[in-house]
Coordinates of C-alpha atoms in Angstrom, one line a residue:
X923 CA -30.9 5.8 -0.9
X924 CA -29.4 7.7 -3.7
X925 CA -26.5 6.6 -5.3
X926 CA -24.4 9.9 -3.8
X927 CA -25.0 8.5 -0.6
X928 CA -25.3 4.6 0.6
X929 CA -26.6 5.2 3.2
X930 CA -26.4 2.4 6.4
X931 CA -27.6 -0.9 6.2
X932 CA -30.3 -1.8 8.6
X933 CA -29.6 -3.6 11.4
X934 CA -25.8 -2.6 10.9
X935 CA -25.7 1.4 11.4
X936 CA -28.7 3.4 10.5
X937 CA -32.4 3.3 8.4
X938 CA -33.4 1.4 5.6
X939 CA -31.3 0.4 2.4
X940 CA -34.5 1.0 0.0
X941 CA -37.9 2.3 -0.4
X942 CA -40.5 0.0 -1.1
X943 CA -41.2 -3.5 -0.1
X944 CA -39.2 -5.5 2.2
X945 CA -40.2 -8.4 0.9
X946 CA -37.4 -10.6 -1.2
X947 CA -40.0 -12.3 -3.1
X948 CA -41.6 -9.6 -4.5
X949 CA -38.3 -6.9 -4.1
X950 CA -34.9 -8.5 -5.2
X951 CA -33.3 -5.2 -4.3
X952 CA -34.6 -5.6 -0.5
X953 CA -32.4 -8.3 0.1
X954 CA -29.1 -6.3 -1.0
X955 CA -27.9 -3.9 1.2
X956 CA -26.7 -1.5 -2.0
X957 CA -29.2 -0.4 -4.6
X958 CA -28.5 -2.9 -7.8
X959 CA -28.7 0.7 -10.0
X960 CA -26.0 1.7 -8.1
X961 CA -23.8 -1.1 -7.6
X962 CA -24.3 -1.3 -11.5
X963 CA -22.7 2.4 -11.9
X964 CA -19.5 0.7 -10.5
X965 CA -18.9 -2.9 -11.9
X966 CA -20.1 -1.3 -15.4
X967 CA -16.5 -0.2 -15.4
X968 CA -14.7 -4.3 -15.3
X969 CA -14.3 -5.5 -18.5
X970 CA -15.9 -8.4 -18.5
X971 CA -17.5 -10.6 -21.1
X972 CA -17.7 -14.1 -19.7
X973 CA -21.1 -13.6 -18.6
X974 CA -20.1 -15.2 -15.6
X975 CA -20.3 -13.3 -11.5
X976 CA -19.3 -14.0 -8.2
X977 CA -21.1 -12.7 -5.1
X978 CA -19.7 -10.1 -3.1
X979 CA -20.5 -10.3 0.7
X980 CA -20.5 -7.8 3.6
X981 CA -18.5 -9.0 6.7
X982 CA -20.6 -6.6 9.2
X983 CA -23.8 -8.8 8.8
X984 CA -23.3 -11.2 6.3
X985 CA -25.4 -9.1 4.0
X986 CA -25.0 -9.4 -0.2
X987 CA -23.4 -6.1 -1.5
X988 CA -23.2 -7.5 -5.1
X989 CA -22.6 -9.8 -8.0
X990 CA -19.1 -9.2 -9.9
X991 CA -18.9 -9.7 -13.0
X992 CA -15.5 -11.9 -13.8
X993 CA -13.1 -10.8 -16.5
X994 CA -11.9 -13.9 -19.0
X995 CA -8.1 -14.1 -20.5
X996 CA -9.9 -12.6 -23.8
X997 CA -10.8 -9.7 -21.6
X998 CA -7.7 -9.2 -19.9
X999 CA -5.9 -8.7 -23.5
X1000 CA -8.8 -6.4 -24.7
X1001 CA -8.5 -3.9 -21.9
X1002 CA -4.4 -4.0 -22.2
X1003 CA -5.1 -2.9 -25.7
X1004 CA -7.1 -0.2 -25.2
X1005 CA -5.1 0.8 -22.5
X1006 CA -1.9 1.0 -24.9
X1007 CA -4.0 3.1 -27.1
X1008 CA -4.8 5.5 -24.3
X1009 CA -1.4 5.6 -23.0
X1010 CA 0.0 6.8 -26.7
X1011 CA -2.0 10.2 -26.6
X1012 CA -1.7 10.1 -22.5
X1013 CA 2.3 10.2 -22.9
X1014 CA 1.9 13.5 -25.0
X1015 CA -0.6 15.3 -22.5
X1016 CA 1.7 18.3 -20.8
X1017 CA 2.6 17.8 -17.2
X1018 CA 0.4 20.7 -16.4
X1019 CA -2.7 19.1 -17.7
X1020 CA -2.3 16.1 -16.2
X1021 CA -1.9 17.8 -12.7
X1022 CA -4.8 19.4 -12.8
X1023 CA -7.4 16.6 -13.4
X1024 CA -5.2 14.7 -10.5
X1025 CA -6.2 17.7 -8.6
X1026 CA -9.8 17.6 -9.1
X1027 CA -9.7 13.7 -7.9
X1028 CA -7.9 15.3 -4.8
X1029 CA -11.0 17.5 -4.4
X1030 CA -13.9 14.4 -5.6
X1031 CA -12.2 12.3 -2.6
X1032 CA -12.8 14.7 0.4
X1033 CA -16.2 15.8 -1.2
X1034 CA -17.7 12.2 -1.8
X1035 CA -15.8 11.1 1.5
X1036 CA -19.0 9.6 3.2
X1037 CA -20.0 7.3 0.2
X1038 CA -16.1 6.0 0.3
X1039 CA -16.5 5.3 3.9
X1040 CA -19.7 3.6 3.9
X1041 CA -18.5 1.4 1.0
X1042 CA -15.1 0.4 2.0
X1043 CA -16.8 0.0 5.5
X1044 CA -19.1 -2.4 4.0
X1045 CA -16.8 -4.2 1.9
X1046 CA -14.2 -4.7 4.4
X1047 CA -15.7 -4.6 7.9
X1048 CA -12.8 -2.0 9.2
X1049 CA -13.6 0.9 11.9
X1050 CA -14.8 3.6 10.1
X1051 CA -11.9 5.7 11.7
X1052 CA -9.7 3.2 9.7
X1053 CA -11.7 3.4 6.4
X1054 CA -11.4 7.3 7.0
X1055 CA -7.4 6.8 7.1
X1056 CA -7.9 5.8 3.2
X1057 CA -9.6 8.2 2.1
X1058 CA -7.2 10.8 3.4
X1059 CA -4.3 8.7 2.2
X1060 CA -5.7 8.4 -1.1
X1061 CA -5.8 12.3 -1.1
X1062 CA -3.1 13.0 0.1
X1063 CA -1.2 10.9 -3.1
X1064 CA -3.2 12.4 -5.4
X1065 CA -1.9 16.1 -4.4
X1066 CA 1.4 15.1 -3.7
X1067 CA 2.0 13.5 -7.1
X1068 CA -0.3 16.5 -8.9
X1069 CA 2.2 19.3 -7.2
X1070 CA 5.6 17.0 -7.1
X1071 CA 5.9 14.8 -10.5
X1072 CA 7.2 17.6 -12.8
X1073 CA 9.7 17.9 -10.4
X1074 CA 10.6 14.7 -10.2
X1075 CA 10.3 13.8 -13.9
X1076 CA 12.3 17.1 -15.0
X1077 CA 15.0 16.1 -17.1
X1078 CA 18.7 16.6 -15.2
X1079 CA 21.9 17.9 -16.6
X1080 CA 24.8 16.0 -15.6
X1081 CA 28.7 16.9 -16.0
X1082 CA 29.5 15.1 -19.7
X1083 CA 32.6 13.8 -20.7
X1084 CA 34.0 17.0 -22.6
X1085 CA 33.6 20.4 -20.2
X1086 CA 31.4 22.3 -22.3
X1087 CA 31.6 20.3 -25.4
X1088 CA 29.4 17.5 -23.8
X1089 CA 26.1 18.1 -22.9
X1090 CA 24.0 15.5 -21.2
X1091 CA 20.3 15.4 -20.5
X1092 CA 18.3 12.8 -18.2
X1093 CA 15.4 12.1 -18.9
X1094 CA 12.5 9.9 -17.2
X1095 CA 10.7 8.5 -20.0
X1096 CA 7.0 6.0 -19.8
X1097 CA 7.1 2.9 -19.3
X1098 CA 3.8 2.0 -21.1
X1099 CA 1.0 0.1 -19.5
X1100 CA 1.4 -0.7 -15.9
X1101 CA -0.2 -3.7 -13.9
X1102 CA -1.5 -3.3 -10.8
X1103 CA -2.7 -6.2 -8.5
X1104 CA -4.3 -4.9 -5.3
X1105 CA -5.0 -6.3 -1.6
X1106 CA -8.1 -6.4 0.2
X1107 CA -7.2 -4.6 3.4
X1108 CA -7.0 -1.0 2.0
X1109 CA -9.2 -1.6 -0.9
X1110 CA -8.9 2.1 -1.6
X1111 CA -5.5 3.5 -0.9
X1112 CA -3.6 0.3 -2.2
X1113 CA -6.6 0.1 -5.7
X1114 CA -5.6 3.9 -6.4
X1115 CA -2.3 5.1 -4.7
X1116 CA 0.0 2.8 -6.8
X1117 CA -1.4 4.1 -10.0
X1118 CA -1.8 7.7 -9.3
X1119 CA 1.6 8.2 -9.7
X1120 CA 2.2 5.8 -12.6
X1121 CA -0.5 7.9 -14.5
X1122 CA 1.8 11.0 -13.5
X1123 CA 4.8 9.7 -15.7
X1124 CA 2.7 8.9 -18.7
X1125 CA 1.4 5.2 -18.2
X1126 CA -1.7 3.4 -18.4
X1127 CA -2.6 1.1 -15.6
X1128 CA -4.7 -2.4 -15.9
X1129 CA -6.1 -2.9 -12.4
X1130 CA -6.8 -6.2 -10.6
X1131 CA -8.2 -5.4 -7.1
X1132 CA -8.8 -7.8 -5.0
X1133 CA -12.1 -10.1 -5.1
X1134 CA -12.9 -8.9 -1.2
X1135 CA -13.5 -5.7 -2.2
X1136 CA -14.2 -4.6 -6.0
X1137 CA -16.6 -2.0 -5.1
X1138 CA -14.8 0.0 -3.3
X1139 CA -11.7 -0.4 -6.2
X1140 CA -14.6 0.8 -8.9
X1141 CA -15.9 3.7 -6.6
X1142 CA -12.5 5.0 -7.1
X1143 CA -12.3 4.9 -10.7
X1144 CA -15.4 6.4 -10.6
X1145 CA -14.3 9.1 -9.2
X1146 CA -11.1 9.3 -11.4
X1147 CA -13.4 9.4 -14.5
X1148 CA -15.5 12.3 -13.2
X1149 CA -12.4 14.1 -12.6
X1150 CA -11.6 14.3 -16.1
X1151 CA -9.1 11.1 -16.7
X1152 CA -9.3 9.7 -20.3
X1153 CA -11.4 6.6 -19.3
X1154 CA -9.5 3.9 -21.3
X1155 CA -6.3 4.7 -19.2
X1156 CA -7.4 3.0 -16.3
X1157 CA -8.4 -0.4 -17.4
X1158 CA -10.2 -2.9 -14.5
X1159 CA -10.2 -6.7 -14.7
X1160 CA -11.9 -9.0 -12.4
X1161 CA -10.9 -12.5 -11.1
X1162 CA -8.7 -14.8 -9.3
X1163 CA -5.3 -13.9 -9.7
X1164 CA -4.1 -17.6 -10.5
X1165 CA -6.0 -17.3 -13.5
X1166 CA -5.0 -13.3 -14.4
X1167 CA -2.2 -13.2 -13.2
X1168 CA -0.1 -14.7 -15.6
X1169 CA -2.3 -12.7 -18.7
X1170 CA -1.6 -9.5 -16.9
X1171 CA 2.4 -9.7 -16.6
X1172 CA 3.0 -11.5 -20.1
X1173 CA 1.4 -8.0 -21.1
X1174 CA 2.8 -5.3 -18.8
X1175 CA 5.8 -3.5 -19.5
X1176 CA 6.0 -3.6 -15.5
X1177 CA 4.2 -5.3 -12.5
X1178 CA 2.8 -3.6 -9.4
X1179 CA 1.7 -6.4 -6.5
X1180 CA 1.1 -6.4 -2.7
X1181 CA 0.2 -9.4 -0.8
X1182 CA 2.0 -12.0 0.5
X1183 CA 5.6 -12.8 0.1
X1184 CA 4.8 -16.6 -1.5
X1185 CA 3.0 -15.0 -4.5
X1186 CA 5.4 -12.0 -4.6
X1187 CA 8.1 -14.5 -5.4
X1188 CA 6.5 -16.0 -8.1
X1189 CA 5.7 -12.6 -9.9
X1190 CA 9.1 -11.7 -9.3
X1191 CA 10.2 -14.8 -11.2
X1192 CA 7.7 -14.1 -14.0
X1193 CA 8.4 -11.0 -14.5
X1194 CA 12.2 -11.8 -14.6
X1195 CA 11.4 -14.0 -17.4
X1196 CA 10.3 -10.7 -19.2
X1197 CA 13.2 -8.7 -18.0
X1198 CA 10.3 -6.1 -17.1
X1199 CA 10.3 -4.2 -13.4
X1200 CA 8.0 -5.3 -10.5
X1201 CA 7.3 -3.4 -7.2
X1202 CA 6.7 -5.9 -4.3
X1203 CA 5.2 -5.2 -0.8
X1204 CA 5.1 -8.3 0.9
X1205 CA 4.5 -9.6 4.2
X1206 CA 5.7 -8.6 8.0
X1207 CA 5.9 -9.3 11.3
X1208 CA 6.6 -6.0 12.4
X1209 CA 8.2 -5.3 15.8
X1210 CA 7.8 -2.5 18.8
X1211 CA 10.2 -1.5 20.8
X1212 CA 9.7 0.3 24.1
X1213 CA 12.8 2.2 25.3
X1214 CA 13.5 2.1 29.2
X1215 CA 12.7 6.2 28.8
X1216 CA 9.2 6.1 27.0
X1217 CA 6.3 8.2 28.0
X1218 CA 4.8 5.0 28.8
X1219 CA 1.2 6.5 28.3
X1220 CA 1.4 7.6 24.7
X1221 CA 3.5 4.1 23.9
X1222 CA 0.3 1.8 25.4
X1223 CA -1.9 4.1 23.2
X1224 CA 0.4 4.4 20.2
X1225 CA 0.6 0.1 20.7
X1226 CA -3.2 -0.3 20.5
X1227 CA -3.0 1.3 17.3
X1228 CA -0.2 0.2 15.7
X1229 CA -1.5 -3.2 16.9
X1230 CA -5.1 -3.5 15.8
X1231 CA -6.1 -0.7 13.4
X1232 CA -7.9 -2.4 10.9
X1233 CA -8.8 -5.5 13.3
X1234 CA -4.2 -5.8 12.7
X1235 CA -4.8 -6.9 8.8
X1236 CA -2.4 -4.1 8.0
X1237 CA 1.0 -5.0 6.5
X1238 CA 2.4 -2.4 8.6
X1239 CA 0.8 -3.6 11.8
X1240 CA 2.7 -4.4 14.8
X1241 CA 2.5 -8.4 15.6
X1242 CA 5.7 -8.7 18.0
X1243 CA 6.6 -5.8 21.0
X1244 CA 9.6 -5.7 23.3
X1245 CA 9.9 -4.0 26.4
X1246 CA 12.5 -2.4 28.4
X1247 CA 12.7 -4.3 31.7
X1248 CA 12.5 -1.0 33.9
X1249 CA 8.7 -0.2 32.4
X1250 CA 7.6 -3.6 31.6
X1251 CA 4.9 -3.9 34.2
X1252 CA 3.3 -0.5 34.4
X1253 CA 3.5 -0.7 29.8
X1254 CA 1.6 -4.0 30.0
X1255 CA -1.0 -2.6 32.4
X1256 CA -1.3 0.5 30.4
X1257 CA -1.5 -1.3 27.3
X1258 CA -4.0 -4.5 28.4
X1259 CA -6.1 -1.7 30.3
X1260 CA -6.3 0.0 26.9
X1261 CA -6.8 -2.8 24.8
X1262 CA -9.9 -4.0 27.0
X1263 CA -11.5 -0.7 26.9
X1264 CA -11.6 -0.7 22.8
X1265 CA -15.0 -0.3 21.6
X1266 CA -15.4 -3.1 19.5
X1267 CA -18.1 -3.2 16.5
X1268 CA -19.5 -3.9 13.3
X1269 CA -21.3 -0.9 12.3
X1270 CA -20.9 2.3 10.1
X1271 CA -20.4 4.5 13.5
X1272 CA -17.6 6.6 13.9
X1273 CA -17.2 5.5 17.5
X1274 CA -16.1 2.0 16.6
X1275 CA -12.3 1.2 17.6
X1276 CA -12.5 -2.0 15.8
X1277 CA -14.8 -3.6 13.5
X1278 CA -14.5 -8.1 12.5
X1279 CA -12.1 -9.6 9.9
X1280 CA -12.5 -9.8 6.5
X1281 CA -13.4 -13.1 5.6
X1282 CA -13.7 -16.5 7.6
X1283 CA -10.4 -17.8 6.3
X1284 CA -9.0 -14.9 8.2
X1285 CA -10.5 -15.9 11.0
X1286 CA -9.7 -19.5 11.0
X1287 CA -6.0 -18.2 10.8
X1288 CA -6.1 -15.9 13.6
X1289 CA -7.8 -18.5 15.8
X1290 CA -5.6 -21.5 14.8
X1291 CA -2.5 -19.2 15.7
X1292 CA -3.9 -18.0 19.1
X1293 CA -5.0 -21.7 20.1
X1294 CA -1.3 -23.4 19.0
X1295 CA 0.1 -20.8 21.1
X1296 CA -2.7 -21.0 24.1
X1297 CA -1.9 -24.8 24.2
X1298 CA 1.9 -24.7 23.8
X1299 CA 1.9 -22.6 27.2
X1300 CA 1.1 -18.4 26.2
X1301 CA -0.8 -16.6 28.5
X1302 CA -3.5 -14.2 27.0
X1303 CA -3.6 -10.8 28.7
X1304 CA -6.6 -10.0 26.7
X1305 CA -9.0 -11.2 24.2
X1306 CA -8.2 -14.6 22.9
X1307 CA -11.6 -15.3 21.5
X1308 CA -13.7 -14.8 18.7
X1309 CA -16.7 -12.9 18.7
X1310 CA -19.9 -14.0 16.6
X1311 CA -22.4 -12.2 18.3
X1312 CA -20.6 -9.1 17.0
X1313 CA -20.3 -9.8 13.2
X1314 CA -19.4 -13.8 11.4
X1315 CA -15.7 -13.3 11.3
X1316 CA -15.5 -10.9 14.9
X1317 CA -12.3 -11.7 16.8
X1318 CA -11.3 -9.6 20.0
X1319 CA -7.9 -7.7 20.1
X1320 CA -5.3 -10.0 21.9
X1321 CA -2.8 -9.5 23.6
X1322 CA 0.0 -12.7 24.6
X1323 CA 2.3 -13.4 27.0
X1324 CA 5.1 -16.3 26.6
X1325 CA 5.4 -16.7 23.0
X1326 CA 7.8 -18.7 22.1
X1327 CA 9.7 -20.2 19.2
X1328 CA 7.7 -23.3 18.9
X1329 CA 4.0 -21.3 18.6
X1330 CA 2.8 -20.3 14.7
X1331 CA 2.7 -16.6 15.7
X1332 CA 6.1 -16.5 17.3
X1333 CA 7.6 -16.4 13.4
X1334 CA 4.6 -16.3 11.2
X1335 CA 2.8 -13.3 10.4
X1336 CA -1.1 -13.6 11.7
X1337 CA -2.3 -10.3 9.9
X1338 CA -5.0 -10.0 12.7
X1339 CA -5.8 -8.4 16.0
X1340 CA -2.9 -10.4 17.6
X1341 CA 0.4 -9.1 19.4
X1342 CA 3.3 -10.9 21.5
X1343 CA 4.9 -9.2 24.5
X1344 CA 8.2 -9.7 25.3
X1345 CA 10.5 -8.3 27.8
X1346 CA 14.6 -7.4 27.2
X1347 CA 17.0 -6.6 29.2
X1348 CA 19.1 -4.3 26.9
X1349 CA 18.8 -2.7 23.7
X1350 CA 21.3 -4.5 22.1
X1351 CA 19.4 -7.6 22.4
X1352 CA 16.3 -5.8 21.3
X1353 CA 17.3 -4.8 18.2
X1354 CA 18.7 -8.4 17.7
X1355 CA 15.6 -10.1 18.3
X1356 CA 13.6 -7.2 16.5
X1357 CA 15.8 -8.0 13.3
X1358 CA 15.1 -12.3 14.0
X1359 CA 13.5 -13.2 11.3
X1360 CA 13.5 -13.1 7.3
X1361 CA 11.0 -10.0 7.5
X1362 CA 11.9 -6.5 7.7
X1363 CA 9.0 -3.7 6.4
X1364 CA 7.9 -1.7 9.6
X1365 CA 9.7 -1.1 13.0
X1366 CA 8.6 1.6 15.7
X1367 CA 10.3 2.8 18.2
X1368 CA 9.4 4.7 21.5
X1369 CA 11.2 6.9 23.6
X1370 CA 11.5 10.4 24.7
X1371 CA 15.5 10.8 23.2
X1372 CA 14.9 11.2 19.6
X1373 CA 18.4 11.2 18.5
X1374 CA 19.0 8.1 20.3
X1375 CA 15.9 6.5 18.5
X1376 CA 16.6 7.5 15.2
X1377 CA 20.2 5.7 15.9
X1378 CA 18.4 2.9 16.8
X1379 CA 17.0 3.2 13.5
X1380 CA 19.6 2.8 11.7
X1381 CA 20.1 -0.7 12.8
X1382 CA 16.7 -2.0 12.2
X1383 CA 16.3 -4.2 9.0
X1384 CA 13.4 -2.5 8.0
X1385 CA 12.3 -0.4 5.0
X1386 CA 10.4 2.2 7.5
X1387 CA 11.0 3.1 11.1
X1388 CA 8.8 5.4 13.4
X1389 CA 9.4 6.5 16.0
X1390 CA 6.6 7.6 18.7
X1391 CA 4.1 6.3 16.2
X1392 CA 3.1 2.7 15.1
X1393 CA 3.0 3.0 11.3
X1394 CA 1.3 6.6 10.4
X1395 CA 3.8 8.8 11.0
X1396 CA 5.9 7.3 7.3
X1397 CA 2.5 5.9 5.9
X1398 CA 0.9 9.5 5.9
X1399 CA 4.5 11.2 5.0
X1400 CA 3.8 10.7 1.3
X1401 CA 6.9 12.6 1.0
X1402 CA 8.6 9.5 2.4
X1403 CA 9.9 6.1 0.4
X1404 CA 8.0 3.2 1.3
X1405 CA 8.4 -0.7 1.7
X1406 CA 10.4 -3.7 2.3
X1407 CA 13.4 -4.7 2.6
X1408 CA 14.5 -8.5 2.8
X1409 CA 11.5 -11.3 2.4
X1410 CA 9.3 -8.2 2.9
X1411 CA 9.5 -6.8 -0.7
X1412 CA 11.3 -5.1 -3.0
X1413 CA 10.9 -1.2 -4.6
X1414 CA 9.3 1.7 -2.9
X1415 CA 6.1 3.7 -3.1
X1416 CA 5.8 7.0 -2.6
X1417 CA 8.4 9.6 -2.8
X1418 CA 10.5 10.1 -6.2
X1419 CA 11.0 7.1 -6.2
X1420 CA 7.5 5.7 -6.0
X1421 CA 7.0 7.5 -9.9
X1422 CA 10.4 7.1 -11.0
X1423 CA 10.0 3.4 -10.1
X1424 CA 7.2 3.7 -13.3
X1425 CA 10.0 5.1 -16.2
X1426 CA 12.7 4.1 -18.1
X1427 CA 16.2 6.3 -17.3
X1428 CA 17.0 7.7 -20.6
X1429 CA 20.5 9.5 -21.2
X1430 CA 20.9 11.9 -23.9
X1431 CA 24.5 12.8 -25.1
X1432 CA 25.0 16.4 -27.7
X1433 CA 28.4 16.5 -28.6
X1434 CA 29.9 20.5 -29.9
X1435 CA 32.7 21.3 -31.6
X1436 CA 35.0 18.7 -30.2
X1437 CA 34.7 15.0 -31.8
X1438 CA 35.1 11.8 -30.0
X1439 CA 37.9 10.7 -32.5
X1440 CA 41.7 12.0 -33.2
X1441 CA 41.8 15.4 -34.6
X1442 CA 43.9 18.5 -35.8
X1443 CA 46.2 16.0 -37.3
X1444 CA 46.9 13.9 -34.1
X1445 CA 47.1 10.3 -34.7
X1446 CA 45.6 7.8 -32.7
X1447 CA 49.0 7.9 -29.7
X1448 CA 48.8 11.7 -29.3
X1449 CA 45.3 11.9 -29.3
X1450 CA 45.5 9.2 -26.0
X1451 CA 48.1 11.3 -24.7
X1452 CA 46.2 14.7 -25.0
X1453 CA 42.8 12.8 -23.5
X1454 CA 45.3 11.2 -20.7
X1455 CA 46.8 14.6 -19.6
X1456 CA 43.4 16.4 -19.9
X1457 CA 42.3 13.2 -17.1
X1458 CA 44.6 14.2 -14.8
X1459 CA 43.7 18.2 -15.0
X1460 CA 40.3 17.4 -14.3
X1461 CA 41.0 14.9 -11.4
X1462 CA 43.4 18.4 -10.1
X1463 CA 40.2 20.5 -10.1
X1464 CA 38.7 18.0 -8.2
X1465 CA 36.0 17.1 -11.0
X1466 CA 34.0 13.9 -10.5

C-alpha cells in the first residue's frame, strides 16, 4: 500500500493493508490498518512537543488508524507565532497569486479523490457516497473563492459627503490569524472550507480539528502544501478543546467554531471579552415539510437523504418531518418502504447507503433517545435498533411515529439516523410547529408550486431553506450564505459574506479642493447656512 493510495482494510472493503508478515509480534505495522510511514507524512504537520499521543480508532472495524500526537499550551502559542509571521508576507501576495495556488488545491482534491475517501471513510465510518459529498464540497470552495474573492474584496466607491470633492474608498482589509475549531462529521469540508476563504482575504489560520478525525484534517493540508501554500500559514494544533480552546481565542484576532450550541456560547462569551469576531454553527433540529401537492415519490427519497446521510450526524439533517393530511399515508409508506431498503454497511464500497456512528457515545445517545421515546408510547416504523454485527457503533435508520413533547427527541437534537413523523392539518400550523423550538438552521420544503414554497420560506426561522431537496441544494450552492439563525448560530459561510466575515471594513475619506471648515470669508453662521441649503438641494435630486 503506497502512501498515494490506502488502499482497503481487510476484512472491511478489499486486500491487505501491508506486505509482509501478519504477525503483530514480529510486524507492529500489521496491526494498523494505515502504513505508520504514511500516517507519519500527516501528523508530521501538528505541532506538537509534549511528547505525548492519543490513539485514533476506525469505527468500521474497530481497527487502530494512528497515534496523534497532542499539542501543549506552549505549542499552541508557537504555531500562532509563526502563523503571524506568515500572514505579514501572505497579506502582500497579489490577489492573482493567491488564486492560483487555491486553484491547484481545486485540481489536488479531484486528482487524490480516492485517498480522501478511503481516509475520511476510515476515520468517520460515513457511506462513501457521503465521504464523496466532501470532497466535492471542498472543491467546489476552493474554486469559488479562487475565481470570486477579488471581487468581493475590491475596494467600493461610495457617494462622500461633498459631490465631487469627497471621495470615498472601501476597503476589506485582514484580519490577522484566524482560529478554526473543526467537527468530526465532515472532517474534510468543515477542516478546510472555513479557511479557504480566510486565506483568500490575507489571514493565517491555526486549525483545531476534531480528535475523531485528525487524519483526514492533515490529508488536507497536505494537499494545500503541495499546491503551493506558504506552509506556516496554515498552522495545526491537536487536543481537547477544553484545554486549547481558551489558548487559541486569547490569541486570534477572530474565532471560527462549529459544534454544539453549549460550547458555541461559551466562545461567544470569550471572544466578547476580546471584542474580536466569532462565526458559530451550532446545533439543529431541522424540520420537513411535505405540502398536500408533493410528488410524493421524490419527497420519500429526498426524506431518506435528508434524514440519514451520514448515519443523520449532519447539522443540516432532517430530525422532525410534517405531513400534509391528504398524503400522509401513501408519504409514510413511500418513505418506511425506502428507508428499509437502504443498504446498510461498514465498508469502503460505493454501494453503501449508510455506514455506523462515529463513536460509542454517539451511540449511547441515539439509543437512549429512541428507548425514552419507545417507552413513553412512539411507535417505530423502522429500525429502532442497533446494529453490532455491522460495525461497534451500527445503528439502523429509524423512523417514529407518536413523538411527543415528553420524549428527549421530541425537542433535543439526536444527530443520528433518527426522524419523527408528524401529520398537520394546515400549513399554517406546519410552519408553527416547524418554527417550535429555540433552533432554526435548515428547513426543506416539498411541493410541486415553487412560488408557493419559497413563500413558505420566508416564514421559516431558519438560516437555509430548500425546497425539493433536504440540505444539498444551499450546501452545494457555495454561491449561497450559510448558517443559523437563533440558538443555531451566528455568521455565515460561504458567499461574500463567508470571506468578508474574515476582514476588517475600512473607510477611506480624500477630501479636494473644498475644506470641511468655513471658508471664502464665511464665518461659522453662513458657512451652516450654505451646508444647510446645499442639504436640501441634494435631498431635491433625490441623493441618498
Amino acid at each position: 500500500m503506497s502512501a498515494s493510495n490506502p488502499g482497503h482494510p481487510e476484512g472491511v472493503g478489499g486486500g491487505p493493508l501491508v506486505d509482509g508478515p501478519h504477525d503483530p509480534e514480529h510486524d507492529p505495522r500489521a496491526s494498523y490498518v494505515l502504513e505508520p510511514e504514511y500516517v507519519a507524512t500527516l501528523t508530521e504537520r501538528v505541532t506538537a512537543t509534549s511528547g505525548t499521543t492519543v490513539p485514533l480508532i476506525s469505527p468500521l472495524d474497530g481497527a487502530p488508524l494512528a497515534n496523534i500526537p497532542q499539542s501543549s499550551t506552549d505549542d499552541v502559542a508557537e504555531a500562532y507565532r509563526r502563523a503571524r509571521i506568515a500572514q505579514a508576507a501572505w497579506a502582500k501576495t497579489p490577489m492573482e497569486q493567491r488564486a492560483a495556488v487555491m486553484l491547484r488545491l481545486h485540481d489536488l482534491l479531484l486528482e487524490r479523490m480516492p485517498e480522501l475517501l478511503d481516509i475520511i471513510t476510515l476515520e468517520n465510518g460515513k457511506a462513501r457516497k457521503h465521504a464523496y459529498d466532501e470532497v466535492a464540497h471542498t472543491a467546489l470552495t476552493a474554486r469559488y473563492y479562487a475565481r470570486m474573492s477579488g471581487k468581493h474584496l475590491a475596494s467600493e466607491r461610495r457617494h462622500g459627503v461633498f459631490p465631487v470633492f469627497t471621495r470615498i474608498d472601501i476597503n476589506h482589509v485582514p484580519k490577522g490569524v484566524v482560529g478554526i475549531i473543526s467537527p468530526w462529521n465532515y472532517p474534510l469540508t468543515m477542516a478546510l472550507s472555513d479557511g479557504l476563504p480566510a486565506l483568500m482575504a490575507g489571514n493565517a489560520v491555526v486549525a483545531k480539528p476534531d480528535a475523531q478525525t485528525m487524519l483526514t484534517a492533515l490529508m488536507g493540508v497536505k494537499l494545500m502544501d503541495e499546491a503551493g501554500f506558504p506552509r506556516d500559514l496554515w498552522q495545526v494544533v491537536a487536543g481537547p478543546g477544553r484545554e486549547l480552546g481558551s489558548p487559541m481565542i486569547e490569541r486570534s484576532d477572530y474565532i471560527c467554531f462549529t459544534g454544539s450550541t453549549a460550547t458555541g456560547k461559551l466562545i461567544a462569551k470569550q471572544c466578547a471579552e476580546r471584542l474580536i469576531g466569532c462565526s458559530l454553527e451550532l446545533g439543529g433540529k431541522n424540520p420537513l415539510l411535505v405540502l398536500r401537492d408533493a410528488d410524493i415519490e421524490k419527497a420519500a427519497e429526498g426524506a431518506v437523504r435528508a434524514s440519514f446521510s451520514n448515519a443523520g450526524q449532519l447539522c443540516v439533517s432532517a430530525e422532525r418531518i410534517f405531513v400534509a393530511d391528504q398524503v400522509y399515508d401513501r408519504f409514510v409508506e413511500r418513505f418506511v418502504a425506502r428507508t428499509k431498503a437502504m443498504t446498510l454497511g461498514a465498508t469502503l464500497d460505493w454501494e453503501v447507503d449508510m455506514g455506523p456512528l462515529i463513536s460509542g457515545e454517539q451511540l449511547a445517545t441515539v439509543t437512549a433517545h429512541v428507548d425514552d421515546a419507545v417507552a413513553k408510547g412512539a411507535r417505530v416504523l423502522a429500525g429502532g435498533a442497533a446494529r453490532p454485527e455491522l460495525a461497534p457503533y451500527f445503528y439502523e435508520p429509524t423512523i417514529l411515529e407518536g413523538v411527543s413533547p415528553e420524549m428527549t427527541c421530541f425537542g433535543h437534537e439526536t444527530f443520528g439516523p433518527v426522524v419523527s413523523l408528524y401529520r398537520f392539518h394546515d400549513e399554517s400550523d406546519a410552519i408553527a410547529r416547524a418554527n417550535d423550538g429555540e433552533y432554526g438552521l435548515n428547513a426543506a420544503i416539498f411541493s410541486q408550486d415553487g412560488a408557493r414554497a419559497r413563500a413558505i420560506a420566508r416564514q421559516i426561522k431558519c438560516g437555509t431553506v430548500n425546497i425539493n431537496e433536504g440540505f444539498g441544494a444551499t450546501f452545494g450552492s457555495v454561491a449561497a450564505p450559510m448558517g443559523g439563525m437563533r440558538e443555531s448560530g451566528m455568521g455565515r459561510r460561504q458567499g461574500a459574506e463567508g470571506i468578508h466575515r474574515y476582514t476588517e471594513t475600512q473607510s477611506v475619506g480624500t477630501q479636494r479642493v473644498l475644506k470641511m471648515t468655513p471658508q471664502l470669508g464665511l464665518n461659522a453662521e453662513r458657512h451652516a447656512k450654505l451646508q444647510t441649503l446645499g442639504l436640501k438641494v441634494l435631498n431635491k435630486l433625490g441623493r441618498a
